[in-house]
Coordinates of C-alpha atoms in Angstrom, one line a residue:
M712 CA 25.0 14.1 -16.9
K713 CA 25.5 11.1 -18.9
K714 CA 22.5 10.4 -21.2
F715 CA 22.2 6.9 -20.0
I716 CA 21.7 7.9 -16.7
V717 CA 18.9 10.3 -17.4
Q718 CA 17.1 7.6 -19.7
G719 CA 17.3 5.3 -16.8
L720 CA 15.9 7.7 -14.4
L721 CA 13.1 8.5 -16.7
S722 CA 12.2 4.8 -17.0
L723 CA 12.1 4.2 -13.4
I724 CA 10.3 7.4 -12.5
L725 CA 7.5 6.6 -15.0
S726 CA 7.2 3.3 -13.4
Q727 CA 6.7 4.7 -9.8
T728 CA 4.3 3.2 -7.6
L729 CA 2.1 5.1 -5.0
H730 CA 2.0 3.7 -1.5
A731 CA -0.3 4.8 1.2
N732 CA 1.8 5.1 4.4
I733 CA -1.0 4.9 6.9
A734 CA -0.7 7.5 9.6
K735 CA -2.7 9.6 12.0
W736 CA -2.6 13.2 11.0
T737 CA -3.1 16.5 13.0
P738 CA -4.4 19.4 11.0
I739 CA -3.4 23.0 11.8
V740 CA -6.2 25.2 10.4
S741 CA -6.2 28.8 9.4
E742 CA -8.6 30.6 7.4
D743 CA -7.3 29.5 3.9
I744 CA -5.2 26.7 4.5
V745 CA -4.9 23.3 6.2
I746 CA -1.4 21.9 6.9
F747 CA -0.1 19.1 8.9
A748 CA 1.5 19.1 12.4
P749 CA 5.2 20.2 11.9
D750 CA 7.9 17.8 12.7
S751 CA 11.5 18.4 14.1
L752 CA 12.7 19.8 10.5
M753 CA 9.9 22.5 10.2
N754 CA 8.0 24.8 12.5
P755 CA 4.4 25.8 11.6
E756 CA 5.4 28.9 9.6
Q757 CA 8.1 26.9 7.8
L758 CA 5.3 24.3 6.9
K759 CA 3.0 27.0 5.8
F760 CA 5.6 28.4 3.5
T761 CA 6.2 25.0 2.0
E762 CA 2.4 24.2 1.5
Q763 CA 1.7 27.6 0.0
L764 CA 4.8 27.4 -2.4
I765 CA 3.6 24.0 -3.6
S766 CA 0.1 25.2 -4.3
I767 CA 1.5 28.0 -6.3
F768 CA 3.5 25.4 -8.5
E769 CA 0.4 23.4 -8.9
N770 CA -2.5 26.0 -9.2
A771 CA -0.7 29.4 -9.3
T772 CA -2.0 30.5 -6.0
P773 CA -0.9 30.1 -2.3
V774 CA -4.6 29.0 -1.5
L775 CA -4.9 25.4 -1.6
Q776 CA -7.3 24.4 -4.4
Y777 CA -9.4 21.4 -3.2
A778 CA -12.1 22.1 -6.0
Y779 CA -9.5 22.4 -8.8
A780 CA -10.2 19.9 -11.7
E781 CA -9.0 20.1 -15.3
H782 CA -8.2 18.0 -18.3
L783 CA -4.5 19.2 -19.2
D784 CA -4.1 16.8 -22.0
D785 CA -0.7 15.8 -20.6
G786 CA -1.0 11.9 -20.3
H787 CA -2.5 12.0 -16.8
G788 CA -6.1 12.2 -17.9
I789 CA -8.1 14.4 -15.4
T790 CA -6.0 16.2 -12.7
A791 CA -7.8 17.4 -9.6
G792 CA -7.5 18.7 -6.1
R793 CA -4.9 20.4 -4.0
A794 CA -2.0 18.1 -5.1
G795 CA -3.0 17.2 -8.6
F796 CA -4.6 13.7 -8.1
T797 CA -5.1 12.1 -11.5
S798 CA -7.5 9.8 -13.2
A799 CA -4.6 7.9 -15.0
T800 CA -2.3 7.1 -11.9
G801 CA -4.7 5.6 -9.1
D802 CA -4.5 8.6 -6.4
M803 CA -7.7 10.3 -7.6
L804 CA -9.4 6.8 -7.2
E805 CA -8.0 6.5 -3.7
V806 CA -9.6 10.0 -2.8
I807 CA -12.9 9.0 -4.1
Q808 CA -13.0 5.6 -2.5
R809 CA -12.0 7.0 0.9
Y810 CA -14.6 9.6 0.7
T811 CA -17.1 6.7 -0.2
K812 CA -16.3 5.1 3.1
V813 CA -17.4 8.3 4.9
K814 CA -20.4 9.1 2.5
S815 CA -22.0 6.2 0.9
E816 CA -23.7 8.3 -1.7
H817 CA -22.3 11.2 -3.6
K818 CA -21.7 12.6 -7.4
L819 CA -18.2 10.9 -7.7
K820 CA -19.2 7.3 -6.8
Q821 CA -20.4 6.7 -10.3
Y822 CA -16.7 7.2 -11.6
I823 CA -15.3 4.5 -9.2
S824 CA -15.4 1.6 -11.9
E825 CA -14.0 3.6 -14.6
L826 CA -11.2 4.8 -12.2
E827 CA -10.5 1.2 -11.2
R828 CA -10.2 0.1 -14.8
L829 CA -7.8 3.1 -15.5
A830 CA -5.7 2.1 -12.4
E831 CA -5.5 -1.3 -13.6
I832 CA -4.1 -0.2 -17.0
Y833 CA -1.5 1.9 -15.2
A834 CA -0.4 -1.2 -13.0
E835 CA -0.4 -3.6 -16.0
N836 CA 1.8 -1.0 -17.8
D837 CA 4.4 -1.2 -15.2
Y838 CA 3.2 2.1 -13.6
K839 CA 3.8 4.1 -16.7
L840 CA 1.7 6.5 -18.2
S841 CA -0.1 5.5 -21.5
K842 CA -2.5 6.8 -23.9
E843 CA -4.9 4.1 -22.8
G844 CA -4.7 5.1 -19.2
A845 CA -5.2 8.8 -19.9
D846 CA -8.5 8.0 -21.6
I847 CA -11.5 10.2 -20.3
S848 CA -14.2 9.2 -22.6
N849 CA -16.1 7.6 -19.7
L850 CA -15.4 10.4 -17.3
I851 CA -16.8 13.2 -19.4
D852 CA -19.6 12.4 -21.7
A853 CA -22.5 14.6 -22.3
D854 CA -24.6 11.9 -23.7
E855 CA -24.6 10.0 -20.5
D856 CA -24.5 13.1 -18.4
L857 CA -21.0 12.5 -17.0
N858 CA -18.7 15.2 -15.9
L859 CA -16.1 14.2 -13.3
I860 CA -14.7 17.7 -13.5
D861 CA -17.9 19.5 -12.5
D862 CA -18.9 16.9 -10.1
W863 CA -15.4 17.1 -8.3
K864 CA -15.9 20.8 -8.0
S865 CA -19.3 20.3 -6.5
V866 CA -18.2 17.6 -3.8
A867 CA -15.2 19.6 -2.9
K868 CA -17.4 22.0 -1.0
D869 CA -17.6 19.4 1.6
S870 CA -15.0 19.8 4.3
I871 CA -15.0 16.0 4.8
F872 CA -13.7 15.7 1.2
K873 CA -11.1 18.5 1.8
H874 CA -9.7 16.6 4.8
I875 CA -9.5 13.4 3.0
Q876 CA -7.5 15.1 0.4
D877 CA -5.1 16.5 3.2
E878 CA -5.0 12.8 4.6
I879 CA -3.9 11.3 1.5
V880 CA -1.3 14.1 0.6
E881 CA 0.4 13.5 4.0
E882 CA 0.3 9.7 3.8
W883 CA 1.4 9.4 0.2
Y884 CA 3.7 12.5 -0.3
Y885 CA 4.6 14.1 3.1
D886 CA 5.3 11.3 5.4
P887 CA 7.6 9.3 2.9
V888 CA 9.9 12.3 2.4
R889 CA 10.0 13.1 6.1
D890 CA 11.4 9.6 6.5
I891 CA 13.9 10.1 3.7
A892 CA 15.2 13.4 5.0
Q893 CA 15.8 11.7 8.5
K894 CA 17.5 8.8 6.8
I895 CA 20.0 11.1 4.9
G896 CA 20.7 13.2 8.1
A897 CA 19.1 16.4 6.8
K898 CA 19.1 19.4 9.2
L899 CA 17.7 22.3 7.0
P900 CA 13.9 22.9 6.4
I901 CA 14.7 23.5 2.8
T902 CA 15.7 20.1 2.2
L903 CA 12.1 18.8 3.2
L904 CA 10.7 21.4 0.9
F905 CA 12.8 20.0 -2.1
L906 CA 11.9 16.4 -1.3
Y907 CA 8.2 17.1 -0.8
D908 CA 7.9 19.1 -4.0
A909 CA 9.4 16.5 -5.9
N910 CA 7.3 13.8 -4.4
I911 CA 4.2 15.7 -5.3
Q912 CA 5.5 15.9 -9.0
L913 CA 7.5 12.7 -9.4
G914 CA 6.3 10.3 -6.7
T915 CA 8.3 8.7 -4.0
Q916 CA 10.0 6.0 -6.1
G917 CA 10.9 8.9 -8.5
I918 CA 12.8 10.8 -5.9
K919 CA 14.5 7.5 -4.4
T920 CA 15.7 7.0 -7.9
I921 CA 17.3 10.6 -8.1
I922 CA 18.8 10.0 -4.6
D923 CA 20.4 6.9 -5.7
E924 CA 22.2 8.9 -8.8
I925 CA 23.6 11.6 -6.3
S926 CA 27.4 11.4 -5.9
E927 CA 27.6 13.9 -3.2
K928 CA 27.8 12.6 0.3
T929 CA 24.7 12.8 2.3
P930 CA 24.8 15.0 5.4
K931 CA 24.7 11.8 7.5
N932 CA 27.7 10.6 5.8
G933 CA 29.7 13.9 6.5
G934 CA 28.7 15.7 3.2
S935 CA 27.5 19.2 2.6
E936 CA 23.5 19.4 2.7
V937 CA 23.6 22.4 0.3
A938 CA 25.8 20.5 -2.2
W939 CA 23.6 17.5 -1.9
L940 CA 20.4 19.7 -2.7
K941 CA 22.2 21.3 -5.7
E942 CA 22.9 18.0 -7.3
F943 CA 19.4 16.7 -6.4
N944 CA 17.9 19.6 -8.1
A945 CA 20.2 19.3 -11.2
L946 CA 19.0 15.6 -11.6
R947 CA 15.5 16.7 -11.1
A948 CA 15.8 19.5 -13.8
E949 CA 17.1 16.8 -16.3
I950 CA 13.9 14.7 -15.7
L951 CA 11.8 17.5 -16.2
L952 CA 13.4 18.6 -19.4
N953 CA 13.5 15.0 -21.0
T954 CA 10.7 13.0 -19.8
T955 CA 8.4 12.0 -22.7
V956 CA 5.1 10.3 -23.0
D957 CA 4.0 9.2 -26.6
G958 CA 6.8 11.3 -27.9
E959 CA 5.6 14.5 -26.1
K960 CA 7.4 16.2 -23.2
I961 CA 5.2 16.3 -20.3
W962 CA 7.2 18.2 -17.6
E963 CA 9.2 20.7 -19.5
E964 CA 6.9 23.5 -18.9
T965 CA 7.2 22.9 -15.1
I966 CA 11.0 23.6 -15.0
Y967 CA 10.1 26.8 -13.1
R968 CA 9.7 24.7 -9.9
V969 CA 13.4 23.8 -10.0
E970 CA 14.3 27.3 -11.0
V971 CA 12.4 28.7 -8.1
L972 CA 13.9 26.2 -5.7
D973 CA 17.5 27.0 -6.9
A974 CA 16.7 30.7 -6.2
L975 CA 16.0 29.8 -2.5
L976 CA 19.1 27.9 -2.3
K977 CA 21.3 30.6 -3.9
D978 CA 19.7 33.1 -1.6
K979 CA 20.9 30.9 1.4
N980 CA 17.1 30.8 2.5
Y981 CA 17.8 27.5 4.1
Y982 CA 15.2 28.1 6.9
L983 CA 12.2 29.4 4.6
K984 CA 12.2 32.8 6.0
P985 CA 9.4 35.2 4.6
C986 CA 10.4 36.2 1.3
T987 CA 9.1 37.1 -2.3
I988 CA 9.4 34.6 -4.9
T989 CA 9.6 35.3 -8.7
I990 CA 8.5 32.9 -11.5
E991 CA 10.1 34.0 -14.7
A992 CA 8.0 31.6 -16.8
W993 CA 4.9 33.4 -15.9
G994 CA 6.1 37.0 -16.8
D995 CA 8.0 37.4 -13.6
E996 CA 5.0 36.9 -11.5
K997 CA 5.8 37.6 -7.8
F998 CA 4.4 36.0 -4.6
S999 CA 5.2 36.9 -1.0
L1000 CA 5.5 33.9 1.3
P1001 CA 3.9 32.9 3.6
Q1002 CA 0.7 34.5 3.3
E1003 CA -1.9 34.7 6.2

């Protein structure tokens, strides 16, 4: 791919906006996982496969990690929850604000004003990551008895907090790609998986930017859905390998996401049948999906 196209993609993806497409959701609950009601592209087992695979990508386990919280030093500030909500990009703020509407007093409420400040920095910087936006000095401060990481883990024991995370994941990350899949005429469940995982990582504007660069015809326009997915993944790989913030590549180590999706495509597992996936970057660690 031509370098100027890659650079243009990176610039646009780093300026992604996060929109809440408000919609009612119907959870399907099992012992270890909460997933959304399936649509015409996915049945419950395929959706479970999808949610568990993305959870593996995010937190190295098929069990959704609502209590996960960590400072990864990757330009996103603190990353937390089942979908990697971050202090630098506004989605963590949305989770906490929505929880506050349900429970007026809780440990995370004290961080709202600082998260609002960081969200303003993100917006003022054209929705690009920055050193200033990644600041955590007012989120973790022993002298002030502040520790958002510990407080997130504590609050995440509340089932309401978990459901709010589910709600925002559906509104911000699942609903937009379901709409995109319908617009391009997708027929295969694996297409929704590709779009959903990319949205979790890159944001809706990011995947729309990739789609705009795809030369293959969409299925709606008579093209091969598999060929379209191959090009989508190739463009995404370029982004993961080349995106930098303050001179550091922030997604290069996550190229395994694209590699695993490529392997599913090569194996013609278009309908997300039970299988074992292997992540070479983790010493060929294997996971059987879906799990009960």
